[in-house]
Short mmCIF file of C-alpha atoms and ligand atoms in Angstrom, two decimals:
data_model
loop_
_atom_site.label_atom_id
_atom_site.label_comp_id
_atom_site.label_asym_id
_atom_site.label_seq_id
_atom_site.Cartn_x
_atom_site.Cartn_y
_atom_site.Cartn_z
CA UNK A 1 7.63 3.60 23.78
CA UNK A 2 10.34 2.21 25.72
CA UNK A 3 12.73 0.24 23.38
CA UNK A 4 13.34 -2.29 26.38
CA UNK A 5 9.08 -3.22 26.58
CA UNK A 6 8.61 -3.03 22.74
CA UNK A 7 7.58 -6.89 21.60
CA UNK A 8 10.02 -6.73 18.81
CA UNK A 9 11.54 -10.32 18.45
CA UNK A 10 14.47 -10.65 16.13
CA UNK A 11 15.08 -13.72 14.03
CA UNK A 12 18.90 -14.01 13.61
CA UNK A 13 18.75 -16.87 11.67
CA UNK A 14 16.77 -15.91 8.40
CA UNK A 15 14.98 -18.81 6.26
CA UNK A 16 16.59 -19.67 3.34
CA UNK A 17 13.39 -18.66 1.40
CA UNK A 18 13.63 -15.01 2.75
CA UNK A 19 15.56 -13.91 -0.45
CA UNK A 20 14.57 -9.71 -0.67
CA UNK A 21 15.60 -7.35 1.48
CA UNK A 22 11.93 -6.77 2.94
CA UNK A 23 11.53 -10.15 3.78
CA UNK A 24 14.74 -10.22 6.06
CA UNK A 25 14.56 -6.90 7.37
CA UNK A 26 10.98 -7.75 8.10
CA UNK A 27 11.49 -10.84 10.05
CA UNK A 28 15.02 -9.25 11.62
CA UNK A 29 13.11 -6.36 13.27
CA UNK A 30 9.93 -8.19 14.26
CA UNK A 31 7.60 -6.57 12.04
CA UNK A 32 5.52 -10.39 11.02
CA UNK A 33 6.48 -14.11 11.93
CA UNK A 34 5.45 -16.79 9.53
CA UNK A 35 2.82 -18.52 10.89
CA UNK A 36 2.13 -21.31 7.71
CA UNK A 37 3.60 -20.97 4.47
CA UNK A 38 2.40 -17.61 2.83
CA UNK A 39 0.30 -16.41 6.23
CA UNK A 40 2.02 -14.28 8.70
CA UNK A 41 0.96 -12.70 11.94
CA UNK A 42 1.46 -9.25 12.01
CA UNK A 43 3.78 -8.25 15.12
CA UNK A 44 3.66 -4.96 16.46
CA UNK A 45 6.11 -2.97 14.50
CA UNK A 46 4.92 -4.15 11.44
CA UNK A 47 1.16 -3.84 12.50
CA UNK A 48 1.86 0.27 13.32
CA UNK A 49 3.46 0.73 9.79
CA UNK A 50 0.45 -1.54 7.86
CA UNK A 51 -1.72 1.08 9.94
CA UNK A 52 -0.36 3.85 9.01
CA UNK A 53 -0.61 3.03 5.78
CA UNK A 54 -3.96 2.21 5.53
CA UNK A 55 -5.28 5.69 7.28
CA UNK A 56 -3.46 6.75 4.04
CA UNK A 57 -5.11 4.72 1.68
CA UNK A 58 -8.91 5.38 3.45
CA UNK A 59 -8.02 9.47 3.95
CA UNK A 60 -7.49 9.40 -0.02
CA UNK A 61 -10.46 7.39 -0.64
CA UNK A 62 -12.46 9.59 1.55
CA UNK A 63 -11.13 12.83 -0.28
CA UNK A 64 -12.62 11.32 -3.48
CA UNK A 65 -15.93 10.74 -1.82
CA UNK A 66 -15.80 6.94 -1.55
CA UNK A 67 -17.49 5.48 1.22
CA UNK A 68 -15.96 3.08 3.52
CA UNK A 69 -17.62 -0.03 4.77
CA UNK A 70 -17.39 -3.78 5.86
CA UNK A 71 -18.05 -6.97 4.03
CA UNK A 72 -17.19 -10.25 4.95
CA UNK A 73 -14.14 -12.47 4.55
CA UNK A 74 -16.24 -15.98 4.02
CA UNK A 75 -18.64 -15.53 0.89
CA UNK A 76 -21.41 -17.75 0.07
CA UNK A 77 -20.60 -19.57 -3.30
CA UNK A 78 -24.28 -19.13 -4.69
CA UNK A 79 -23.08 -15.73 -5.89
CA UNK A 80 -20.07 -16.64 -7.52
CA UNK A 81 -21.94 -19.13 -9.59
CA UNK A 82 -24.12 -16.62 -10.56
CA UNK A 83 -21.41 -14.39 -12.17
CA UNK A 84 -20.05 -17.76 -13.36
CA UNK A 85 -16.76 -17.16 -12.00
CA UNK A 86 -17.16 -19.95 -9.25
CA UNK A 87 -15.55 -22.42 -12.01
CA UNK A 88 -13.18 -19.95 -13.45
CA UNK A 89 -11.64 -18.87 -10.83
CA UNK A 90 -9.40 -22.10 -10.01
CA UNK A 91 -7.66 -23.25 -7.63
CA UNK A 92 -6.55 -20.11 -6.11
CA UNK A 93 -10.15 -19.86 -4.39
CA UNK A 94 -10.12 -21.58 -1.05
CA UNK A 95 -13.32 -23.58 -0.71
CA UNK A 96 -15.10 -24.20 2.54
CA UNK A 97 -18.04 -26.17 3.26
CA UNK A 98 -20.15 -25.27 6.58
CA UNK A 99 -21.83 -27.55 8.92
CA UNK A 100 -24.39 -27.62 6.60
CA UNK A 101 -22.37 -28.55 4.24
CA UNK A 102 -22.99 -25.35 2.33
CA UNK A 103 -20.10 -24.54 -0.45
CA UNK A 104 -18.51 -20.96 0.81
CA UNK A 105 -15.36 -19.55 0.16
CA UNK A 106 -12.37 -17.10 1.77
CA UNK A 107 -13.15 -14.06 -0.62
CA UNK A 108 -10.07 -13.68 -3.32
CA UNK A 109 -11.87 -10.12 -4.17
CA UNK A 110 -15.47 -8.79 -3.95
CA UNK A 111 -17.05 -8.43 -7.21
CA UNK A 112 -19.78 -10.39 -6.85
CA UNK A 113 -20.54 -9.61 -2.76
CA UNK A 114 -20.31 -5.56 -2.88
CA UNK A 115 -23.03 -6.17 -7.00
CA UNK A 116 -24.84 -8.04 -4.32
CA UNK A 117 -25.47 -5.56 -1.78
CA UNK A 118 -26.36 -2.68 -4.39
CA UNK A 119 -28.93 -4.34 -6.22
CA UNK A 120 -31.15 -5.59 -3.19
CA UNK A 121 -31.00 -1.92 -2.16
CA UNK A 122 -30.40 0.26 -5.21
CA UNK A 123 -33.62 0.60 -7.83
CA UNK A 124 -32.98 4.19 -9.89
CA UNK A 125 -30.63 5.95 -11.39
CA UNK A 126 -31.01 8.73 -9.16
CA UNK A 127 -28.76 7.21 -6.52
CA UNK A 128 -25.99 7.15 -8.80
CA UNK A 129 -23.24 7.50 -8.83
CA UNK A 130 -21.57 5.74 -6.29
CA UNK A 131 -18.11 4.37 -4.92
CA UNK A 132 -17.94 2.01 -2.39
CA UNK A 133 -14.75 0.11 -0.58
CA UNK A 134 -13.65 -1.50 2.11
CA UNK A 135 -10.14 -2.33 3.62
CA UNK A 136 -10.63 -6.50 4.35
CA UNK A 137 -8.46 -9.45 4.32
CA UNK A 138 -8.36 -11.92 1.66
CA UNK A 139 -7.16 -14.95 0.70
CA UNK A 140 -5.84 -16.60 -2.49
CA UNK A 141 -4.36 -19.67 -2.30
CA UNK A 142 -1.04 -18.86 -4.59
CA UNK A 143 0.77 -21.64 -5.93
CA UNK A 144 4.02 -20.06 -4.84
CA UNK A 145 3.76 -17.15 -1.89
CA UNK A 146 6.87 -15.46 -2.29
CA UNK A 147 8.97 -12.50 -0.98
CA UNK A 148 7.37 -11.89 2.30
CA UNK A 149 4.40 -10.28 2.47
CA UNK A 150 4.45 -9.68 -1.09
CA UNK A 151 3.12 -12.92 -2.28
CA UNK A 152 1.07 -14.50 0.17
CA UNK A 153 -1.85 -16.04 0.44
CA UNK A 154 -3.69 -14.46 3.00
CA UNK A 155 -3.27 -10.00 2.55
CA UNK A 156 -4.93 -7.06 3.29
CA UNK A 157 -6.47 -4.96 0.43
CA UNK A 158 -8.58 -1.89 0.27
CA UNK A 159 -10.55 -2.87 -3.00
CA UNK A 160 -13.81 -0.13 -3.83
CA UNK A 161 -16.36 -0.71 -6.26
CA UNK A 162 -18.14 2.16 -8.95
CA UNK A 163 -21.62 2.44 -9.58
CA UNK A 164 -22.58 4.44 -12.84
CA UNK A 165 -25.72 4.95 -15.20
CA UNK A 166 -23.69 5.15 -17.89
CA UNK A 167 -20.31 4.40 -19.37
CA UNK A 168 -19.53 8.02 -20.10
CA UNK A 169 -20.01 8.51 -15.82
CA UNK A 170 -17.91 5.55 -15.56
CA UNK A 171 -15.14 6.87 -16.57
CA UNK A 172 -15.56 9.79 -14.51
CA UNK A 173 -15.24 7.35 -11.77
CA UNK A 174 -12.35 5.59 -12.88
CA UNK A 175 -10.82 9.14 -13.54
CA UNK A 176 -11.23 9.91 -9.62
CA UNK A 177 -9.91 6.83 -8.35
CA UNK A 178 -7.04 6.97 -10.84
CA UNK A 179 -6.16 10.24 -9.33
CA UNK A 180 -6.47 9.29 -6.05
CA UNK A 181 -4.23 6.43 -6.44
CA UNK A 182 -1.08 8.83 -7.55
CA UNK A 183 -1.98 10.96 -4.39
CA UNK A 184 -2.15 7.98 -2.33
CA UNK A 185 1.32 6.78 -3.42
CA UNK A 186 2.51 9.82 -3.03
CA UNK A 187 2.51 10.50 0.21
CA UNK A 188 4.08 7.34 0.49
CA UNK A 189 7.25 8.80 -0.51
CA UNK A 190 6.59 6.33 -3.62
CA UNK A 191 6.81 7.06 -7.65
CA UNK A 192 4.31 5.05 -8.99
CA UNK A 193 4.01 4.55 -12.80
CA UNK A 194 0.19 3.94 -14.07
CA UNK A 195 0.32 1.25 -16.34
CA UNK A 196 -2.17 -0.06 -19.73
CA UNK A 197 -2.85 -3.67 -18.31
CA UNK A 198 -4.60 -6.97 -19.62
CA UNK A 199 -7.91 -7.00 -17.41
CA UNK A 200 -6.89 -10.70 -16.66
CA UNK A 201 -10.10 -12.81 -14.93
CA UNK A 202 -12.14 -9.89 -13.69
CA UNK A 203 -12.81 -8.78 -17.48
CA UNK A 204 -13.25 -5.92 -18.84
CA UNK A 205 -11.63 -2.74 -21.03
CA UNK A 206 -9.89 -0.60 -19.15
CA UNK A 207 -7.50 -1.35 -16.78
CA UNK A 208 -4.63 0.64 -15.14
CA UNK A 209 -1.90 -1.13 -12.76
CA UNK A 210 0.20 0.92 -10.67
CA UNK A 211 3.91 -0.06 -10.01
CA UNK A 212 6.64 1.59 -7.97
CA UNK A 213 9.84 0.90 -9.19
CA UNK A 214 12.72 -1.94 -7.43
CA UNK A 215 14.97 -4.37 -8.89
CA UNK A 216 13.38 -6.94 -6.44
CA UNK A 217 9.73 -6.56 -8.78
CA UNK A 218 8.22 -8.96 -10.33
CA UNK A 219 6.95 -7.17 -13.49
CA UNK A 220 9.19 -6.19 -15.69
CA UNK A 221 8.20 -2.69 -17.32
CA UNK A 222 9.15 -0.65 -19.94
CA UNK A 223 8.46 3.26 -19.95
CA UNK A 224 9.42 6.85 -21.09
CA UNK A 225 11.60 8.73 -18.22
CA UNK A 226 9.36 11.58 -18.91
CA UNK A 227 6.39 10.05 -17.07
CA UNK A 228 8.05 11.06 -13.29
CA UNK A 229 7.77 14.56 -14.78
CA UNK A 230 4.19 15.24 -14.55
CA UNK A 231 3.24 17.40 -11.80
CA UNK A 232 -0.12 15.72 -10.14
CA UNK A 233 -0.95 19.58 -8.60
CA UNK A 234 -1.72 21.15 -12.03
CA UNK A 235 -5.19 18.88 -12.09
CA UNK A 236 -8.27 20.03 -10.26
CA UNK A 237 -10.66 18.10 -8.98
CA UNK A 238 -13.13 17.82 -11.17
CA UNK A 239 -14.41 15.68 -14.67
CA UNK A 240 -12.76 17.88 -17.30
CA UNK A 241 -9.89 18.13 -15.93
CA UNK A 242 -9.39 14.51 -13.93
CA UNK A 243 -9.86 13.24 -17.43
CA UNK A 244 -6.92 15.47 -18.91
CA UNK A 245 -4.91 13.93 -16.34
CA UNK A 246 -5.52 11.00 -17.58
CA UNK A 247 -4.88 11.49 -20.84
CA UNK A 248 -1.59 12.77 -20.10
CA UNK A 249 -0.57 9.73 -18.35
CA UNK A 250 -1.59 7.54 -20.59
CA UNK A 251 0.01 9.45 -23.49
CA UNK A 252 3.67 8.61 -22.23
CA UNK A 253 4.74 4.92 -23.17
CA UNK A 254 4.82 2.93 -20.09
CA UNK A 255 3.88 -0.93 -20.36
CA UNK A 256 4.41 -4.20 -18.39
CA UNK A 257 5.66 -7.23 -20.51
CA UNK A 258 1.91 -8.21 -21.32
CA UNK A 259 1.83 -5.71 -23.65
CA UNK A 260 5.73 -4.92 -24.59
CA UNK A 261 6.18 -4.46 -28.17
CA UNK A 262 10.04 -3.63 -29.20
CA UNK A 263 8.91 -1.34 -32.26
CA UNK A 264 6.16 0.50 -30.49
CA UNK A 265 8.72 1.30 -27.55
CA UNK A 266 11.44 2.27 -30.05
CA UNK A 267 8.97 4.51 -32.18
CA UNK A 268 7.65 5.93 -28.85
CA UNK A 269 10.49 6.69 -27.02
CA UNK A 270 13.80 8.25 -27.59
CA UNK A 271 16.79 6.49 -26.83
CA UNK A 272 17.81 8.61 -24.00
CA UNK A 273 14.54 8.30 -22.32
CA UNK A 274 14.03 4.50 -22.43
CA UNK A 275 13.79 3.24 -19.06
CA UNK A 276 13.40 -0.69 -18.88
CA UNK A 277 13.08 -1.90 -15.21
CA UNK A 278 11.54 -3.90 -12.81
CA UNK A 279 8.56 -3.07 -10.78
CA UNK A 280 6.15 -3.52 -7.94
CA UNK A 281 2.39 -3.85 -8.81
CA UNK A 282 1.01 -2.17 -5.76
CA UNK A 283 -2.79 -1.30 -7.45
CA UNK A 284 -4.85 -2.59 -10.09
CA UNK A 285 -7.63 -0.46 -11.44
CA UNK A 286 -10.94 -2.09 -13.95
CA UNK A 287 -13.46 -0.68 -15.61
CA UNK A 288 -15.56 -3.86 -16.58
CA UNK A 289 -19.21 -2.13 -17.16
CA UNK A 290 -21.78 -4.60 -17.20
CA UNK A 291 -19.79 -7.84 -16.94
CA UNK A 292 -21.16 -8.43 -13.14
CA UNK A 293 -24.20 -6.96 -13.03
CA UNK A 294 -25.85 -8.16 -15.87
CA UNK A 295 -25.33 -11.97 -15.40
CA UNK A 296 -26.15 -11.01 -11.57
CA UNK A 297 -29.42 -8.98 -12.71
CA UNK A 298 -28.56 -5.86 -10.90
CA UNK A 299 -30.62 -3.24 -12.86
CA UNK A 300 -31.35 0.40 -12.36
CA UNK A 301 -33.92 2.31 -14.17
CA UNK A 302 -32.56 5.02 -16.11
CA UNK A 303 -33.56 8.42 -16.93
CA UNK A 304 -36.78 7.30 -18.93
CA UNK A 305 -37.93 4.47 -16.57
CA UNK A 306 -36.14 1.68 -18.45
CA UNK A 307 -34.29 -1.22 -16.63
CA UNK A 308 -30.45 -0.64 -17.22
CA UNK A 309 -27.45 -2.93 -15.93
CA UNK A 310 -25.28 -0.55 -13.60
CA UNK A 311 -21.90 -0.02 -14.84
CA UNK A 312 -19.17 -1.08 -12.71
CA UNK A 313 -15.41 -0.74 -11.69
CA UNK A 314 -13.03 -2.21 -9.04
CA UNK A 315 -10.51 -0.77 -7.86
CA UNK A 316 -7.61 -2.81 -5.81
CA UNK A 317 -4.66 -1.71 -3.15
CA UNK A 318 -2.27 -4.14 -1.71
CA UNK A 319 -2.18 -2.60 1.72
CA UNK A 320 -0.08 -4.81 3.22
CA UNK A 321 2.05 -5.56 0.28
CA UNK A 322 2.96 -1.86 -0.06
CA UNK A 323 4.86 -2.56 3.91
CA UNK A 324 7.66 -4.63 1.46
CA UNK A 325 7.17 -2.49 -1.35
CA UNK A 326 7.99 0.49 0.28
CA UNK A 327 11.24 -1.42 1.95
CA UNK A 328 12.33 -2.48 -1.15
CA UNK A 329 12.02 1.47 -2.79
CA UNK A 330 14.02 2.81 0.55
CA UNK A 331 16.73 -0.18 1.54
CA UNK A 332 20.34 1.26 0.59
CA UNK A 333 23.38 -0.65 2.09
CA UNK A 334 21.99 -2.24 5.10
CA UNK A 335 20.61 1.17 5.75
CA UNK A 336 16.61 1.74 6.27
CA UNK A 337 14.64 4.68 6.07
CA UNK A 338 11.38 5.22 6.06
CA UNK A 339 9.20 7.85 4.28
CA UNK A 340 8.08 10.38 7.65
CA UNK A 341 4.12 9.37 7.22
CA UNK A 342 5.19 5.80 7.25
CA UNK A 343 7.48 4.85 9.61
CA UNK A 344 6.87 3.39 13.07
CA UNK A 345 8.11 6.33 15.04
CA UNK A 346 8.52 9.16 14.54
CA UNK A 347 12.23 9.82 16.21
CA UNK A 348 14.09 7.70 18.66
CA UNK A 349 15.97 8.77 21.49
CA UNK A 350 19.27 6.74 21.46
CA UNK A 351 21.52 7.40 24.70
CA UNK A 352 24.98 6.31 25.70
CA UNK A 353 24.70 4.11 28.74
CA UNK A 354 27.07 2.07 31.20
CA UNK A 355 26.41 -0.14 34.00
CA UNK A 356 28.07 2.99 36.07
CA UNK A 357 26.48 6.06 34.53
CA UNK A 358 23.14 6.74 33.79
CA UNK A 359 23.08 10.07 33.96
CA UNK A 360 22.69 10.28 29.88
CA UNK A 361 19.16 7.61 30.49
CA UNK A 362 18.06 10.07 32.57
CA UNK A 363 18.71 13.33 30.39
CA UNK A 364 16.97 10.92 27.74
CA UNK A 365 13.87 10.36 29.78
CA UNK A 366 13.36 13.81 29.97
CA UNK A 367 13.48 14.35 26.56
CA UNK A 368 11.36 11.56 25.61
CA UNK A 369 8.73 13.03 28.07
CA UNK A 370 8.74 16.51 26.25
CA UNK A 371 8.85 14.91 23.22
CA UNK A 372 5.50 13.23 24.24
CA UNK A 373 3.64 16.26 25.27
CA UNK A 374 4.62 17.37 22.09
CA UNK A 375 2.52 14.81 20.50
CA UNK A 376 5.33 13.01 19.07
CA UNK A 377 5.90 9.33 18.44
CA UNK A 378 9.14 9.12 19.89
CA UNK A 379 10.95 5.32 20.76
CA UNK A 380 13.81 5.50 23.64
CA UNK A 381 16.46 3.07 23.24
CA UNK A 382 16.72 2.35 27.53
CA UNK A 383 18.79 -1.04 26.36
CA UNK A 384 22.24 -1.16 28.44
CA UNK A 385 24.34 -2.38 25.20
CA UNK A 386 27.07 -0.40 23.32
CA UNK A 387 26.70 2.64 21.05
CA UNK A 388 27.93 0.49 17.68
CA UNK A 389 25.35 -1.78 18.68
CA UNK A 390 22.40 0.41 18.85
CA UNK A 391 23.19 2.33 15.79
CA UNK A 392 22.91 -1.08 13.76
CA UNK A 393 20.02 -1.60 15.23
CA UNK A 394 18.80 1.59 14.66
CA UNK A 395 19.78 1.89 11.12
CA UNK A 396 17.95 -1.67 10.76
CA UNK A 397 14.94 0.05 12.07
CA UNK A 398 14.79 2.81 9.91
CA UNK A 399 13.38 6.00 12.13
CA UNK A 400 14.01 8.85 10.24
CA UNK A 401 15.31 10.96 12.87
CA UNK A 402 18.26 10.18 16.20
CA UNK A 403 18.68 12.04 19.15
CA UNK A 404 21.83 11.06 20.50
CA UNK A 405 22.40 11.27 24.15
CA UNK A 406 26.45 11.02 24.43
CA UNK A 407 29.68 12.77 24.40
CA UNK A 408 28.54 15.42 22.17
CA UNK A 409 25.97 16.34 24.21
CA UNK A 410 25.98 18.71 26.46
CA UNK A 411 23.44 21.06 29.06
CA UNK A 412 20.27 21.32 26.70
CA UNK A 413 21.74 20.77 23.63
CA UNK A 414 22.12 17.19 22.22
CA UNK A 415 23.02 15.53 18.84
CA UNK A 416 20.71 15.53 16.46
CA UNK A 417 20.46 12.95 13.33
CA UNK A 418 18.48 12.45 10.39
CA UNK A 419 19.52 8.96 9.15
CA UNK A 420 21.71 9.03 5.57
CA UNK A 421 22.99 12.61 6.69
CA UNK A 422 25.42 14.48 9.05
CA UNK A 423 24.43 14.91 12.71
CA UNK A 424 24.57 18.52 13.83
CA UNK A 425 24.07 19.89 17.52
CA UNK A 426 20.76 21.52 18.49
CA UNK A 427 18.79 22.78 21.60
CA UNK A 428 15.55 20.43 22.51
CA UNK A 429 13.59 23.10 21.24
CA UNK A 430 15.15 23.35 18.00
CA UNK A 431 15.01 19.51 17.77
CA UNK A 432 10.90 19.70 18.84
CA UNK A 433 10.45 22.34 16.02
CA UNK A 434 12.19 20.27 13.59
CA UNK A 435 10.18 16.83 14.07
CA UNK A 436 7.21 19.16 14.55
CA UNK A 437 8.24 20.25 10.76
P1 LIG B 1 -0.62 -9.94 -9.06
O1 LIG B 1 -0.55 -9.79 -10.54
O2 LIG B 1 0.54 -9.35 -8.32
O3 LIG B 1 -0.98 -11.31 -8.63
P2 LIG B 1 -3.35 -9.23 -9.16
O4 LIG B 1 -3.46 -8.57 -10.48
O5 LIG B 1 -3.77 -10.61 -9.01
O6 LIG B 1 -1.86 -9.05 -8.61
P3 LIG B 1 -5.46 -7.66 -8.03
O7 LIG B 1 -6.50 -8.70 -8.09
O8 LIG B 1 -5.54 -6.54 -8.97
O9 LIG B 1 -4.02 -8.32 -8.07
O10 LIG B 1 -5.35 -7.12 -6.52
C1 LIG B 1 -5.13 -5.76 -6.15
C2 LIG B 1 -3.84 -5.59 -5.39
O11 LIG B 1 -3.73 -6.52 -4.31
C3 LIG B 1 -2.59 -5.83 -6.22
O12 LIG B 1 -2.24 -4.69 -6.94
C4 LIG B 1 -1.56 -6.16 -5.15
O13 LIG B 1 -1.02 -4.97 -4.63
C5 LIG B 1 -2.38 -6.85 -4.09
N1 LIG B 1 -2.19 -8.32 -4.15
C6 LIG B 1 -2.67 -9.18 -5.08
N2 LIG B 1 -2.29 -10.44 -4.84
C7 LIG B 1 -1.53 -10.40 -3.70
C8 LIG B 1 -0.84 -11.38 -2.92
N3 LIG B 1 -0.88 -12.66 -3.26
N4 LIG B 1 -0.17 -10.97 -1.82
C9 LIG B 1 -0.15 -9.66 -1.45
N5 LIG B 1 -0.78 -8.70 -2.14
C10 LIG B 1 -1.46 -9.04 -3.26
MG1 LIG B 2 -2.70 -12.34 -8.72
#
């Protein structure tokens, strides 16, 4: 992509509600525009990274054996009053009324839709177990959207749903997801921290939320050091050993305020490993058994022909939070970077031009045409405008890798960055086999 056709308008002048550094790099580069008060379009830049991170999210689902799929945004509220939640849910719920003047709603989460769907389809026990998601808008009407796309009202989540005879097979479920949830996060470039939660208004007795770490977060947390130290590649993929995992996690002290206690934390942790922070809640994981699908009737038989609720989890991602989330974990001194499998491109192509030369665009079209055939996602800055300039810009940006076309350039060798580091002078094909790396 050509810098000079990219739709990437700037906002100089930043609201005065754009406090975090995601929010105003966000809006600076282009990434969203505000379209109503906690609902943004999604501009190019931003839509590439929010799709790059989903293919994430749905390749680690996948892996898992979760199956993807698409429900709805508007739900009909007949099913909600069935669970009961229609009333508890509140005002964050936006209500909608058809021509018929039929009560529907912008699905907040899928609970009731996905128990739904399984029971008009699912009769025996011999079909389970099974994990289901999708990656859908949604919309809850927050009393205060907040920090960008962090807190708004309408969002993109992947949320999946368990199926399981029994409770014991439950957990094997949750135990999957759980995992899958540090491997997604990982190749984010992100530390996340799996946190004991309240279950909140989608019940339950198990519950897991997942927080990166930035001062910008919301939740406050307080955990042992000793948690980052827990190498994910020691588990294998399978019940027995998915559920040691677990139990190693969970072993470490690591709580959000909900559930601080001074004395536990001091009788938990040594001094020297207290760490007491702020954090990002970028999952949410439930194991609520029966709490849907018995009000809701969705039985199974089991193993002796008797009717049995199916036991249930949910399992939440905020895709499109995670764009800010991961800003806030990478912003250092005006200075962005994004993690490789993340950001928009994959090197840019930055050369020095002057109304009278453009002998350096040219050298720079060539290598952004190799670069191409190469399979790589490479931006050229082609914008006449001086070299201070563009290197704001292009630290704003955050591509992980320069190729600077200039004065220390020269025949086939040209300067080669990776942002936050020294330059150093390579041939093309040294570069290639590099970003190839
Ligand atoms: P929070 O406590 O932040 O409101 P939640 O517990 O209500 O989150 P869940 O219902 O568990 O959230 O939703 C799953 C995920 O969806 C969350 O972990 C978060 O990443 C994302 N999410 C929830 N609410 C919002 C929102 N208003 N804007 C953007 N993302 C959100
Ligand atoms: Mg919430």
């Amino acid at each position: 992509m050509y810098l000079s056709k990219l739709f990437v308008p700037i906002t100089k002048d930043l609201p005065a509600e754009a406090k975090i550094k995601s929010h105003q790099l966000m809006l600076r580069t282009g990434m969203i525009k505000q379209s109503s008060a906690g609902i943004y379009s999604w501009l190019p830049l931003g839509f590439k990274v929010m799709k790059k991170i989903e293919q994430i999210v749905r390749e680690e689902q996948n892996a898992i054996g979760a199956q993807e799929m698409l429900m709805p945004t508007i739900q009909s509220s007949e099913i909600w009053k069935e669970s009961g939640r229609y009333n508890d849910y509140g005002e964050e719920m936006l209500r909608i009324k058809d021509r018929q003047g039929r009560e529907m709603l912008y699905g907040p989460t899928n609970e009731e839709l996905i128990t739904d769907v399984f029971r008009s389809s699912v009769k025996s026990y011999k079909a389970l177990p099974q994990i289901l998601y999708h990656i859908q808008w949604k919309f809850r009407d927050e009393i205060r959207p907040r920090f960008g796309v962090m807190r708004c009202k309408e969002f993109f989540m992947k949320d999946a749903y368990s199926f399981d005879l029994s409770d014991e097979d439950a957990r094997k479920s949750y135990n999957k997801m759980f995992y899958s949830y540090l491997k997604t996060f990982n190749r984010m470039g992100l530390k996340a921290i799996p946190m004991a939660a309240d279950t909140g208004p989608i019940g339950g007795d198990l519950s897991h939320e997942f927080i990166i770490l930035a001062e910008t977060g919301e939740s406050k947390i307080y955990a042992d050091k000793n948690i980052f130290k827990i190498d994910l590649n020691q588990y294998k993929f399978n019940d027995a050993s998915l559920q040691k995992m677990r139990e190693d996690f969970t072993k470490i002290y690591a709580v959000t305020d909900e559930k601080y206690k001074e004395v536990d934390f001091n009788k938990n942790v040594k001094k020297e490993n207290q760490m007491l922070t702020k954090g990002i809640e970028v999952g949410h994981i439930f194991y609520f058994s029966d709490k849907y699908s018995k009000p809701m009737n969705c039985l199974i038989d089991d193993k002796k022909g008797k009717k049995t609720s199916v036991k249930m989890g949910s399992y939440g991602i905020g895709v499109s939070r995670l764009v800010g989330a991961i800003i806030e974990a990478n912003y250092n001194d005006n200075v962005m970077k994004w993690p490789k499998t993340i950001s928009p491109f994959d090197a840019v192509i930055i050369p020095s031009i002057t109304k009278n030369n453009k002998e350096n665009l040219e050298k720079a079209e060539k290598i952004y045409s190799e670069l191409k055939k190469q399979n790589i996602d490479v931006l050229l800055d082609d914008v006449d405008e001086n070299m201070s300039n563009k290197f704001k810009k292009h630290d704003l940006i955050g591509t992980p890798y320069q190729i600077i076309v200039g004065l220390k350039s020269k025949g086939d060798n040209f300067e080669f960055k990776e942002l936050n580091s020294k330059s150093e002078i390579l041939s093309l094909s040294k570069i290639i086999k590099k970003l190839k790396k």
